[in-house]
């Protein structure tokens, strides 16, 4: 009988020690400063996509990015003409207010897009917008109103090797590309 009692006491003591060790470790995790914040998750394929911002110690944004979770590249829409189902609008976390960006889109292009023989393979485009979603959706097709697309950034805002792509895309605007990129110099777009 004594032996059974000691075994029970021993088990309780082991459990109590484990809980004492567990509580301080949880407390440390709670006290650890959090410097990366995520935006709302959006379903894409068999996964999710979301934006995130990493803050410096002083609270200013240091990095801004997009994450595609495992499965996000599986079971994607395959209709290239249905842009509504191939474009995913992502909000930014409130902590990203110190950036110039308002929202992001992840655009899946199952058949690529123009110019032909360059970007005509399946790929994602990631767009960071400084305007609101309603303002972006008001961008007309280039053929309808080129003046909306011809408002270009002042000199010095674009990297030296970037050139304007022809035309403009509705609900997106003008695209720029690095003319030194491999796909503009005889290599396949990867």
XYZ file of N, CA and C in Angstrom:
570
model
N 0.824 -1.192 0.000
C 0.000 0.000 0.000
C 0.862 1.246 0.000
N 1.906 1.253 0.811
C 2.803 2.387 0.857
C 3.418 2.658 -0.508
N 3.800 1.576 -1.178
C 4.456 1.705 -2.485
C 3.507 2.361 -3.495
N 2.233 1.967 -3.523
C 1.247 2.570 -4.417
C 1.099 4.053 -4.126
N 1.064 4.407 -2.855
C 0.913 5.797 -2.454
C 2.119 6.627 -2.933
N 3.308 6.095 -2.772
C 4.522 6.795 -3.223
C 4.527 6.972 -4.737
N 4.052 5.962 -5.456
C 3.981 6.053 -6.908
C 3.029 7.160 -7.322
N 1.874 7.253 -6.643
C 0.911 8.312 -6.950
C 1.479 9.678 -6.624
N 2.143 9.790 -5.469
C 2.763 11.061 -5.077
C 3.847 11.430 -6.079
N 4.623 10.443 -6.492
C 5.691 10.671 -7.463
C 5.120 11.185 -8.784
N 4.007 10.586 -9.231
C 3.361 11.033 -10.476
C 2.848 12.453 -10.338
N 2.226 12.777 -9.190
C 1.727 14.133 -8.958
C 2.870 15.135 -8.924
N 3.976 14.751 -8.251
C 5.130 15.635 -8.162
C 5.704 15.905 -9.562
N 5.832 14.847 -10.376
C 6.330 14.992 -11.744
C 5.411 15.888 -12.552
N 4.100 15.709 -12.406
C 3.127 16.540 -13.109
C 3.239 17.996 -12.661
N 3.384 18.214 -11.342
C 3.496 19.579 -10.805
C 4.760 20.256 -11.312
N 5.877 19.566 -11.329
C 7.137 20.127 -11.839
C 6.970 20.483 -13.315
N 6.343 19.599 -14.073
C 6.109 19.863 -15.495
C 5.280 21.118 -15.699
N 4.253 21.318 -14.885
C 3.405 22.508 -15.011
C 4.167 23.761 -14.621
N 4.994 23.678 -13.580
C 5.796 24.837 -13.172
C 6.745 25.224 -14.300
N 7.335 24.244 -14.949
C 8.241 24.535 -16.059
C 7.475 25.065 -17.265
N 6.260 24.585 -17.467
C 5.456 24.998 -18.606
C 4.969 26.441 -18.461
N 4.523 26.822 -17.290
C 3.980 28.164 -17.079
C 5.013 29.244 -17.374
N 6.254 29.177 -16.819
C 7.210 30.231 -17.155
C 7.535 30.284 -18.646
N 7.583 29.128 -19.311
C 7.918 29.174 -20.735
C 6.799 29.825 -21.533
N 5.532 29.630 -21.149
C 4.419 30.302 -21.823
C 4.489 31.797 -21.585
N 4.833 32.170 -20.363
C 4.906 33.583 -20.030
C 5.961 34.280 -20.881
N 7.117 33.641 -21.093
C 8.165 34.230 -21.914
C 7.667 34.459 -23.342
N 6.926 33.487 -23.910
C 6.397 33.645 -25.263
C 5.445 34.830 -25.344
N 4.609 34.996 -24.298
C 3.660 36.109 -24.293
C 4.365 37.452 -24.197
N 5.504 37.495 -23.492
C 6.228 38.743 -23.310
C 7.101 39.094 -24.510
N 7.389 38.111 -25.365
C 8.258 38.347 -26.508
C 7.610 39.372 -27.444
N 8.352 40.434 -27.831
C 7.738 41.432 -28.718
C 7.405 40.832 -30.081
N 6.286 41.206 -30.590
C 5.847 40.705 -31.888
C 6.138 41.783 -32.915
N 6.884 41.461 -33.971
C 7.256 42.482 -34.946
C 6.742 42.217 -36.354
N 6.056 41.091 -36.562
C 5.513 40.781 -37.882
C 4.005 40.596 -37.767
N 3.269 41.288 -38.643
C 1.815 41.285 -38.586
C 1.262 40.862 -39.941
N 0.192 40.077 -39.928
C -0.386 39.523 -41.153
C -1.713 40.184 -41.483
N -1.968 40.319 -42.798
C -3.269 40.772 -43.277
C -4.234 39.595 -43.319
N -5.459 39.863 -43.706
C -6.478 38.806 -43.799
C -6.067 37.771 -44.843
N -6.331 36.514 -44.537
C -6.007 35.418 -45.459
C -7.127 35.267 -46.486
N -6.726 35.002 -47.729
C -7.660 34.827 -48.836
C -7.392 33.452 -49.447
N -8.456 32.693 -49.731
C -8.303 31.366 -50.348
C -7.809 31.501 -51.781
N -6.852 30.656 -52.122
C -6.319 30.585 -53.480
C -5.898 29.140 -53.717
N -6.386 28.542 -54.810
C -6.103 27.127 -55.043
C -6.545 26.305 -53.849
N -5.652 25.435 -53.372
C -5.937 24.632 -52.178
C -5.296 25.225 -50.931
N -4.916 26.501 -50.994
C -4.245 27.137 -49.863
C -4.771 28.535 -49.612
N -3.909 29.359 -49.087
C -4.248 30.743 -48.759
C -3.106 31.657 -49.208
N -3.430 32.947 -49.322
C -2.426 33.970 -49.556
C -2.743 35.140 -48.645
N -1.701 35.848 -48.216
C -1.898 37.008 -47.345
C -0.666 37.906 -47.403
N -0.860 39.159 -47.003
C 0.248 40.103 -46.910
C 0.782 40.086 -45.483
N 1.966 40.626 -45.300
C 2.540 40.779 -43.967
C 3.472 41.978 -43.961
N 3.676 42.521 -42.773
C 4.615 43.624 -42.588
C 5.474 43.305 -41.369
N 6.760 43.536 -41.512
C 7.703 43.395 -40.391
C 8.105 44.798 -39.983
N 8.016 45.077 -38.681
C 8.318 46.404 -38.165
C 9.703 46.447 -37.533
N 10.341 47.615 -37.625
C 11.597 47.860 -36.918
C 11.276 48.019 -35.431
N 12.294 48.091 -34.610
C 12.094 48.258 -33.168
C 11.330 49.536 -32.844
N 11.488 50.567 -33.684
C 10.791 51.837 -33.435
C 9.362 51.848 -33.980
N 8.906 50.722 -34.542
C 7.535 50.609 -35.041
C 7.352 50.977 -36.492
N 8.415 51.428 -37.164
C 8.313 51.753 -38.595
C 8.382 50.481 -39.426
N 7.639 50.427 -40.539
C 7.708 49.250 -41.412
C 9.117 49.061 -41.985
N 9.585 47.832 -41.928
C 10.904 47.496 -42.472
C 10.781 46.666 -43.746
N 9.831 45.723 -43.755
C 9.609 44.839 -44.903
C 8.118 44.641 -45.088
N 7.731 44.461 -46.345
C 6.345 44.182 -46.687
C 6.374 43.040 -47.681
N 5.530 42.039 -47.501
C 5.579 40.899 -48.402
C 4.253 40.182 -48.535
N 4.305 39.116 -49.332
C 3.151 38.263 -49.609
C 3.569 36.831 -49.325
N 2.682 36.076 -48.720
C 2.920 34.654 -48.497
C 1.853 33.854 -49.221
N 2.280 32.785 -49.878
C 1.385 31.774 -50.440
C 1.616 30.520 -49.605
N 0.572 29.997 -48.981
C 0.735 28.813 -48.145
C 0.840 27.560 -49.004
N 1.191 26.476 -48.336
C 1.255 25.186 -49.015
C -0.105 24.907 -49.645
N -0.131 24.472 -50.845
C -1.375 24.166 -51.540
C -1.896 25.318 -52.394
N -1.359 26.524 -52.211
C -1.862 27.680 -52.958
C -1.619 27.555 -54.462
N -0.655 26.757 -54.849
C -0.363 26.600 -56.276
C -1.009 25.351 -56.865
N -1.874 24.718 -56.088
C -2.587 23.531 -56.558
C -4.051 23.886 -56.802
N -4.624 23.316 -57.864
C -6.046 23.480 -58.164
C -6.401 24.938 -58.463
N -5.529 25.622 -59.174
C -5.777 27.017 -59.564
C -6.743 27.072 -60.740
N -7.489 28.190 -60.885
C -8.379 28.327 -62.045
C -7.573 28.231 -63.347
N -8.179 27.640 -64.377
C -7.459 27.462 -65.634
C -8.053 28.250 -66.793
N -9.068 29.083 -66.546
C -9.681 29.886 -67.596
C -8.965 31.232 -67.682
N -8.120 31.440 -68.684
C -7.345 32.680 -68.759
C -8.184 33.932 -68.995
N -9.399 33.780 -69.540
C -10.192 34.968 -69.842
C -11.045 35.432 -68.655
N -11.083 34.670 -67.571
C -11.903 35.024 -66.419
C -11.037 35.677 -65.345
N -10.629 36.930 -65.620
C -9.710 37.616 -64.711
C -10.297 37.762 -63.307
N -11.620 37.884 -63.215
C -12.268 38.049 -61.907
C -11.942 36.889 -60.969
N -11.853 35.675 -61.509
C -11.550 34.505 -60.680
C -10.059 34.231 -60.576
N -9.260 34.988 -61.309
C -7.815 34.777 -61.303
C -7.081 35.874 -60.540
N -7.812 36.866 -60.044
C -7.207 37.979 -59.320
C -7.692 37.964 -57.874
N -6.752 38.096 -56.955
C -7.045 38.014 -55.534
C -6.571 39.303 -54.867
N -7.518 40.083 -54.323
C -7.190 41.350 -53.673
C -6.891 41.095 -52.205
N -5.748 41.595 -51.760
C -5.308 41.392 -50.381
C -5.230 42.721 -49.653
N -5.779 42.751 -48.454
C -5.630 43.942 -47.616
C -4.294 43.864 -46.885
N -3.839 45.001 -46.438
C -2.610 45.053 -45.651
C -2.976 45.103 -44.175
N -2.114 44.579 -43.301
C -2.407 44.713 -41.874
C -2.345 46.191 -41.486
N -3.096 46.620 -40.469
C -3.091 48.033 -40.065
C -1.686 48.563 -39.755
N -0.797 47.683 -39.316
C 0.559 48.104 -38.973
C 1.358 48.531 -40.206
N 0.828 48.289 -41.419
C 1.505 48.688 -42.665
C 1.131 50.099 -43.089
N 0.388 50.820 -42.250
C -0.030 52.181 -42.613
C 1.149 53.107 -42.893
N 2.328 52.808 -42.387
C 3.502 53.635 -42.635
C 4.146 53.395 -43.987
N 3.561 52.520 -44.798
C 4.076 52.281 -46.153
C 3.243 53.105 -47.128
N 3.709 53.281 -48.352
C 2.891 54.023 -49.324
C 1.765 53.181 -49.930
N 1.659 51.910 -49.542
C 0.741 51.002 -50.215
C -0.611 50.897 -49.521
N -1.645 50.731 -50.356
C -3.024 50.623 -49.875
C -3.523 49.185 -49.891
N -3.167 48.439 -50.931
C -3.566 47.037 -51.054
C -2.682 46.352 -52.082
N -2.852 45.043 -52.199
C -2.031 44.215 -53.083
C -2.954 43.292 -53.860
N -2.563 42.956 -55.091
C -3.274 41.879 -55.786
C -2.280 40.783 -56.158
N -2.780 39.556 -56.084
C -2.065 38.385 -56.591
C -2.873 37.966 -57.803
N -2.245 38.012 -58.965
C -2.938 37.705 -60.215
C -2.354 36.443 -60.829
N -3.203 35.428 -60.982
C -2.812 34.156 -61.582
C -3.095 34.232 -63.078
N -2.076 33.966 -63.886
C -2.176 34.008 -65.343
C -1.924 32.602 -65.888
N -2.974 31.778 -66.032
C -2.770 30.397 -66.451
C -2.202 30.242 -67.860
N -2.397 31.253 -68.711
C -1.838 31.203 -70.069
C -0.836 32.328 -70.302
N -0.394 32.957 -69.215
C 0.504 34.097 -69.360
C -0.248 35.308 -69.871
N 0.497 36.285 -70.396
C -0.099 37.507 -70.946
C 0.906 38.146 -71.894
N 0.463 39.154 -72.673
C 1.397 39.832 -73.579
C 2.515 40.518 -72.795
N 3.634 40.774 -73.429
C 3.940 40.483 -74.815
C 4.213 39.002 -75.056
N 3.726 38.537 -76.221
C 3.915 37.141 -76.606
C 5.397 36.822 -76.716
N 5.707 35.573 -76.515
C 7.076 35.063 -76.541
C 7.933 35.603 -75.404
N 7.312 36.280 -74.439
C 8.058 36.724 -73.251
C 7.336 36.253 -71.991
N 6.122 36.775 -71.746
C 5.372 36.446 -70.530
C 4.224 35.485 -70.805
N 4.287 34.711 -71.885
C 3.166 33.856 -72.282
C 3.237 32.449 -71.693
N 3.739 32.316 -70.488
C 3.748 31.047 -69.759
C 2.969 31.251 -68.456
N 2.402 30.184 -67.877
C 1.657 30.343 -66.625
C 2.543 30.961 -65.534
N 2.005 31.969 -64.838
C 2.761 32.611 -63.757
C 1.855 33.509 -62.915
N 2.365 33.912 -61.781
C 1.697 34.883 -60.915
C 2.294 36.265 -61.161
N 1.453 37.305 -61.059
C 1.907 38.692 -60.988
C 1.508 39.194 -59.608
N 2.369 39.983 -59.000
C 2.094 40.580 -57.694
C 2.131 42.091 -57.875
N 1.029 42.761 -57.547
C 0.925 44.212 -57.719
C 0.684 44.886 -56.372
N 1.489 45.894 -56.068
C 1.343 46.691 -54.856
C 0.803 48.050 -55.278
N -0.380 48.427 -54.782
C -1.059 49.650 -55.211
C -0.997 50.743 -54.144
N -0.781 51.970 -54.609
C -0.808 53.129 -53.713
C -2.180 53.789 -53.708
N -3.063 53.374 -54.589
C -4.427 53.912 -54.662
C -5.393 52.908 -54.036
N -6.618 53.344 -53.782
C -7.622 52.464 -53.174
C -8.168 51.482 -54.216
N -8.848 50.459 -53.744
C -9.468 49.486 -54.652
C -10.472 50.176 -55.585
N -11.406 51.021 -55.088
C -12.339 51.683 -56.016
C -11.621 52.546 -57.070
N -10.559 53.236 -56.677
C -9.798 54.034 -57.651
C -9.162 53.129 -58.706
N -8.601 52.007 -58.264
C -7.969 51.070 -59.206
C -8.988 50.511 -60.192
N -10.172 50.176 -59.694
C -11.199 49.588 -60.563
C -11.724 50.586 -61.599
N -11.477 51.867 -61.399
C -11.890 52.898 -62.358
C -10.886 53.087 -63.497
N -9.743 52.396 -63.451
C -8.756 52.520 -64.536
C -9.349 51.852 -65.777
N -9.570 52.628 -66.843
C -10.226 52.088 -68.043
C -9.254 51.319 -68.938
N -9.779 50.606 -69.929
C -8.889 50.012 -70.933
C -8.098 51.131 -71.628
N -6.885 50.831 -72.024
C -6.017 51.826 -72.667
C -6.685 52.417 -73.911
N -7.325 51.564 -74.684
C -7.959 52.008 -75.926
C -9.123 52.965 -75.658
N -9.736 52.864 -74.509
C -10.861 53.717 -74.147
C -10.407 55.103 -73.687
N -9.310 55.166 -72.929
C -8.827 56.454 -72.425
C -7.341 56.348 -72.096
N -6.513 56.601 -73.094
C -5.063 56.502 -72.922
C -4.531 57.554 -71.949
N -5.233 58.684 -71.817
C -4.718 59.751 -70.945
C -4.602 59.283 -69.494
N -5.480 58.412 -69.064
C -5.407 57.885 -67.695
C -4.142 57.042 -67.491
N -3.670 56.427 -68.545
C -2.476 55.578 -68.470
C -1.200 56.371 -68.699
N -1.332 57.526 -69.297
C -0.149 58.303 -69.654
C 0.312 59.250 -68.551
N -0.286 59.153 -67.375
C 0.193 59.925 -66.228
C 1.325 59.110 -65.607
N 2.546 59.510 -65.886
C 3.719 58.719 -65.508
C 4.416 59.312 -64.280
N 5.175 58.488 -63.578
C 5.923 59.003 -62.424
C 6.962 60.037 -62.884
N 7.261 61.003 -62.038
C 8.301 61.982 -62.374
C 9.655 61.283 -62.556
N 10.537 61.926 -63.283
C 11.889 61.390 -63.499
C 12.536 61.080 -62.150
N 13.264 59.994 -62.123
C 13.960 59.611 -60.904
C 13.219 58.614 -60.034
N 11.946 58.346 -60.337
C 11.180 57.406 -59.527
C 11.286 55.966 -60.027
N 11.708 55.790 -61.250
C 11.836 54.442 -61.807
C 13.316 54.075 -61.890
N 13.644 52.811 -61.635
C 15.041 52.392 -61.801
C 15.507 52.646 -63.235
N 16.777 52.924 -63.392
C 17.350 53.339 -64.680
C 17.062 52.369 -65.822
N 17.049 51.074 -65.572
C 16.892 50.095 -66.652
C 15.443 49.698 -66.915
N 14.491 50.361 -66.275
C 13.084 50.020 -66.470
C 12.496 50.832 -67.617
N 11.712 50.116 -68.438
C 11.054 50.765 -69.570
C 9.552 50.514 -69.480
N 8.804 51.442 -70.023
C 7.351 51.316 -70.024
C 6.932 50.275 -71.044
N 6.022 49.386 -70.634
C 5.458 48.404 -71.560
C 4.366 49.107 -72.364
N 4.095 48.660 -73.566
C 3.075 49.315 -74.401
C 1.683 49.258 -73.775
N 0.900 50.292 -74.020
C -0.502 50.312 -73.597
C -0.665 50.404 -72.097
N -1.752 49.808 -71.635
C -2.090 49.773 -70.219
C -3.198 48.767 -70.006
N -3.364 48.302 -68.799
C -4.318 47.241 -68.486
C -5.457 47.808 -67.640
N -6.725 47.512 -67.998
C -7.831 47.997 -67.175
C -7.712 47.494 -65.737
N -8.074 48.334 -64.798
C -8.040 48.032 -63.360
C -6.631 47.724 -62.849
N -5.618 48.050 -63.664
C -4.222 47.875 -63.242
C -3.395 49.111 -63.570
N -3.384 49.480 -64.842
C -2.581 50.616 -65.261
C -1.409 50.213 -66.130
N -0.409 51.085 -66.144
C 0.789 50.893 -66.964
C 1.744 49.932 -66.253
N 2.403 49.093 -67.034
C 3.406 48.184 -66.494
C 4.785 48.621 -66.968
N 5.757 48.399 -66.108
C 7.153 48.695 -66.407
C 7.937 47.406 -66.263
N 9.026 47.272 -67.017
C 9.837 46.055 -66.959
C 11.311 46.410 -67.034
N 12.108 45.560 -66.447
C 13.564 45.722 -66.457
C 14.091 45.196 -67.791
N 14.564 46.105 -68.647
C 15.019 45.683 -69.976
C 16.296 44.854 -69.930
N 16.940 44.762 -68.771
C 18.128 43.910 -68.658
C 17.768 42.508 -68.162
N 16.463 42.263 -67.873
C 16.028 40.948 -67.387
C 16.278 39.881 -68.452
N 16.567 38.653 -68.036
C 16.867 37.581 -68.994
C 15.812 37.404 -70.082
N 14.510 37.518 -69.736
C 13.442 37.277 -70.723
C 13.430 38.317 -71.841
N 14.048 39.478 -71.636
C 14.149 40.487 -72.701
C 15.468 40.371 -73.454
N 16.228 39.364 -73.110
C 17.533 39.183 -73.729
C 17.773 37.743 -74.163
N 16.697 37.140 -74.754
C 16.829 35.820 -75.373
C 16.686 34.637 -74.448
N 16.488 34.836 -73.153
C 16.341 33.731 -72.205
C 14.856 33.515 -71.907
N 14.468 32.307 -71.494
C 13.056 32.074 -71.158
C 12.670 32.794 -69.860
N 11.408 33.216 -69.786
C 10.873 33.847 -68.578
C 10.683 32.779 -67.516
N 11.269 32.982 -66.358
C 11.145 32.014 -65.249
C 10.512 32.690 -64.063
